[in-house]
């Protein structure tokens, strides 16, 4: 993991983080009142954003990271370089970066396998005053994936 300042990010990393921040207001979060935005960076540098969508049956909620993956999949985009994630509370800014939950880490690991790379993960506080760059393998060591099941995902 590496801490960086916003102005030290590449242009593409800044664009992805800004796009993730832009969709925060679209969060459907009547239960947690927590806003999360995520933006995938595709292999060909397209940006695909998603935000959290909560549900009264809490287990049916969709996190921002998975919302972005599902949106990209609907667009037939499955190869990625990275993802940027930012969050805030309804009436507070985060003081530490917000990492993906366990389910999202598993999904991000799967798309890293489809992409054939260790997905870069950019995490930022609400004010972007703390930014951490890491990878999905660092966030999910000893991950379980398609190869463990003998599945060839090459055709996807």
CSV table of C-alpha atoms in Angstrom, one decimal:
chain,number,residue,atom,x,y,z
A,1,UNK,CA,0.0,0.0,0.0
A,2,UNK,CA,1.2,3.4,-0.9
A,3,UNK,CA,-0.1,6.8,0.4
A,4,UNK,CA,-0.1,9.5,-2.2
A,5,UNK,CA,-1.4,13.1,-2.6
A,6,UNK,CA,-4.2,13.8,-5.1
A,7,UNK,CA,-1.9,15.9,-7.3
A,8,UNK,CA,0.6,13.0,-7.6
A,9,UNK,CA,-2.1,10.7,-9.2
A,10,UNK,CA,-2.0,10.2,-12.9
A,11,UNK,CA,-4.5,12.1,-15.0
A,12,UNK,CA,-6.5,8.9,-15.5
A,13,UNK,CA,-6.5,8.1,-11.7
A,14,UNK,CA,-7.7,11.6,-10.9
A,15,UNK,CA,-10.5,11.3,-13.5
A,16,UNK,CA,-11.6,8.0,-12.0
A,17,UNK,CA,-11.6,9.3,-8.5
A,18,UNK,CA,-13.5,12.4,-9.5
A,19,UNK,CA,-16.1,10.3,-11.4
A,20,UNK,CA,-16.5,8.2,-8.3
A,21,UNK,CA,-17.0,11.3,-6.2
A,22,UNK,CA,-19.5,12.7,-8.8
A,23,UNK,CA,-21.9,9.7,-8.4
A,24,UNK,CA,-21.9,9.9,-4.6
A,25,UNK,CA,-25.1,12.0,-4.7
A,26,UNK,CA,-26.8,9.2,-6.6
A,27,UNK,CA,-26.5,6.7,-3.7
A,28,UNK,CA,-29.8,5.2,-2.6
A,29,UNK,CA,-29.0,4.9,1.1
A,30,UNK,CA,-32.1,5.3,3.3
A,31,UNK,CA,-30.7,2.9,6.0
A,32,UNK,CA,-27.0,3.6,6.4
A,33,UNK,CA,-27.0,7.2,5.1
A,34,UNK,CA,-23.5,6.4,3.8
A,35,UNK,CA,-22.6,7.4,0.3
A,36,UNK,CA,-20.1,5.3,-1.7
A,37,UNK,CA,-18.9,5.9,-5.2
A,38,UNK,CA,-16.7,3.6,-7.3
A,39,UNK,CA,-15.3,4.0,-10.8
A,40,UNK,CA,-13.7,1.3,-12.8
A,41,UNK,CA,-10.9,2.0,-15.2
A,42,UNK,CA,-11.2,-0.3,-18.2
A,43,UNK,CA,-8.3,-1.7,-20.2
A,44,UNK,CA,-9.0,0.8,-22.9
A,45,UNK,CA,-9.3,3.7,-20.3
A,46,UNK,CA,-13.1,3.9,-20.3
A,47,UNK,CA,-14.5,5.0,-16.9
A,48,UNK,CA,-17.6,3.2,-15.5
A,49,UNK,CA,-19.0,4.4,-12.2
A,50,UNK,CA,-21.4,2.9,-9.8
A,51,UNK,CA,-22.9,3.8,-6.4
A,52,UNK,CA,-24.4,1.9,-3.5
A,53,UNK,CA,-28.1,0.9,-3.6
A,54,UNK,CA,-29.5,-0.3,-0.3
A,55,UNK,CA,-32.6,-2.4,0.4
A,56,UNK,CA,-34.9,-3.1,3.3
A,57,UNK,CA,-33.6,-6.7,3.1
A,58,UNK,CA,-30.1,-5.6,4.0
A,59,UNK,CA,-28.4,-8.6,2.3
A,60,UNK,CA,-30.0,-7.5,-1.0
A,61,UNK,CA,-28.1,-4.2,-1.0
A,62,UNK,CA,-25.6,-3.6,-3.8
A,63,UNK,CA,-22.3,-1.9,-3.0
A,64,UNK,CA,-20.9,0.8,-5.3
A,65,UNK,CA,-18.0,-1.5,-6.5
A,66,UNK,CA,-20.4,-4.3,-7.6
A,67,UNK,CA,-22.8,-1.7,-9.1
A,68,UNK,CA,-19.9,-0.5,-11.3
A,69,UNK,CA,-18.9,-4.1,-12.3
A,70,UNK,CA,-22.6,-4.9,-13.2
A,71,UNK,CA,-22.9,-1.8,-15.2
A,72,UNK,CA,-19.7,-2.5,-17.1
A,73,UNK,CA,-20.8,-6.1,-17.7
A,74,UNK,CA,-24.1,-4.8,-19.2
A,75,UNK,CA,-21.9,-2.8,-21.5
A,76,UNK,CA,-19.8,-5.9,-22.4
A,77,UNK,CA,-16.8,-4.4,-20.7
A,78,UNK,CA,-14.9,-7.0,-18.6
A,79,UNK,CA,-11.2,-6.1,-18.7
A,80,UNK,CA,-10.0,-3.5,-16.2
A,81,UNK,CA,-6.8,-1.9,-14.9
A,82,UNK,CA,-8.2,-0.4,-11.7
A,83,UNK,CA,-11.0,1.0,-9.6
A,84,UNK,CA,-11.3,4.2,-7.5
A,85,UNK,CA,-13.5,4.3,-4.4
A,86,UNK,CA,-14.6,7.3,-2.3
A,87,UNK,CA,-17.2,7.6,0.5
A,88,UNK,CA,-18.8,10.0,2.9
A,89,UNK,CA,-21.5,10.0,5.6
A,90,UNK,CA,-24.7,12.0,5.3
A,91,UNK,CA,-23.4,14.6,7.8
A,92,UNK,CA,-19.7,13.8,8.0
A,93,UNK,CA,-16.6,13.4,5.9
A,94,UNK,CA,-14.5,10.2,6.3
A,95,UNK,CA,-11.2,10.7,8.0
A,96,UNK,CA,-9.8,7.4,6.8
A,97,UNK,CA,-10.1,5.7,3.4
A,98,UNK,CA,-13.0,3.3,2.9
A,99,UNK,CA,-12.0,0.0,1.5
A,100,UNK,CA,-14.3,-2.5,-0.3
A,101,UNK,CA,-16.2,-5.0,1.8
A,102,UNK,CA,-15.3,-8.7,1.6
A,103,UNK,CA,-17.9,-9.5,-1.1
A,104,UNK,CA,-16.7,-6.7,-3.2
A,105,UNK,CA,-13.1,-7.8,-2.8
A,106,UNK,CA,-14.1,-11.2,-4.0
A,107,UNK,CA,-15.8,-9.8,-7.1
A,108,UNK,CA,-12.9,-7.4,-7.8
A,109,UNK,CA,-10.6,-10.4,-7.5
A,110,UNK,CA,-12.7,-12.3,-10.1
A,111,UNK,CA,-12.5,-9.4,-12.6
A,112,UNK,CA,-8.8,-9.1,-12.0
A,113,UNK,CA,-8.6,-12.7,-13.1
A,114,UNK,CA,-10.7,-12.0,-16.2
A,115,UNK,CA,-8.5,-9.0,-16.9
A,116,UNK,CA,-5.2,-10.9,-16.4
A,117,UNK,CA,-3.8,-8.3,-14.0
A,118,UNK,CA,-3.6,-7.4,-10.3
A,119,UNK,CA,-6.3,-4.8,-10.2
A,120,UNK,CA,-5.1,-1.4,-8.9
A,121,UNK,CA,-7.4,-0.1,-6.1
A,122,UNK,CA,-7.4,3.7,-5.3
A,123,UNK,CA,-9.0,4.6,-2.0
A,124,UNK,CA,-9.7,8.1,-0.9
A,125,UNK,CA,-11.3,10.0,2.0
A,126,UNK,CA,-14.2,12.4,1.3
A,127,UNK,CA,-11.9,15.4,1.0
A,128,UNK,CA,-9.3,13.4,-0.9
A,129,UNK,CA,-6.7,14.5,1.7
A,130,UNK,CA,-5.8,10.8,2.3
A,131,UNK,CA,-5.3,8.6,-0.7
A,132,UNK,CA,-4.0,5.0,-0.7
A,133,UNK,CA,-3.1,3.0,-3.8
A,134,UNK,CA,-3.1,-0.7,-3.3
A,135,UNK,CA,-4.0,-3.8,-5.3
A,136,UNK,CA,-6.7,-6.4,-5.0
A,137,UNK,CA,-4.2,-9.1,-4.2
A,138,UNK,CA,-3.0,-7.0,-1.3
A,139,UNK,CA,-6.5,-6.5,-0.1
A,140,UNK,CA,-7.5,-10.2,-0.5
A,141,UNK,CA,-4.4,-12.3,0.1
A,142,UNK,CA,-4.7,-16.0,-0.7
A,143,UNK,CA,-7.8,-15.3,-2.7
A,144,UNK,CA,-10.1,-18.0,-4.1
A,145,UNK,CA,-10.9,-17.7,-7.7
A,146,UNK,CA,-11.8,-19.5,-11.0
A,147,UNK,CA,-8.5,-21.3,-11.2
A,148,UNK,CA,-9.1,-23.0,-7.9
A,149,UNK,CA,-12.2,-24.5,-9.4
A,150,UNK,CA,-10.4,-25.5,-12.6
A,151,UNK,CA,-12.5,-23.0,-14.6
A,152,UNK,CA,-10.9,-21.4,-17.7
A,153,UNK,CA,-12.3,-17.9,-17.9
A,154,UNK,CA,-10.4,-17.1,-21.0
A,155,UNK,CA,-13.5,-17.0,-23.3
A,156,UNK,CA,-15.0,-14.3,-21.1
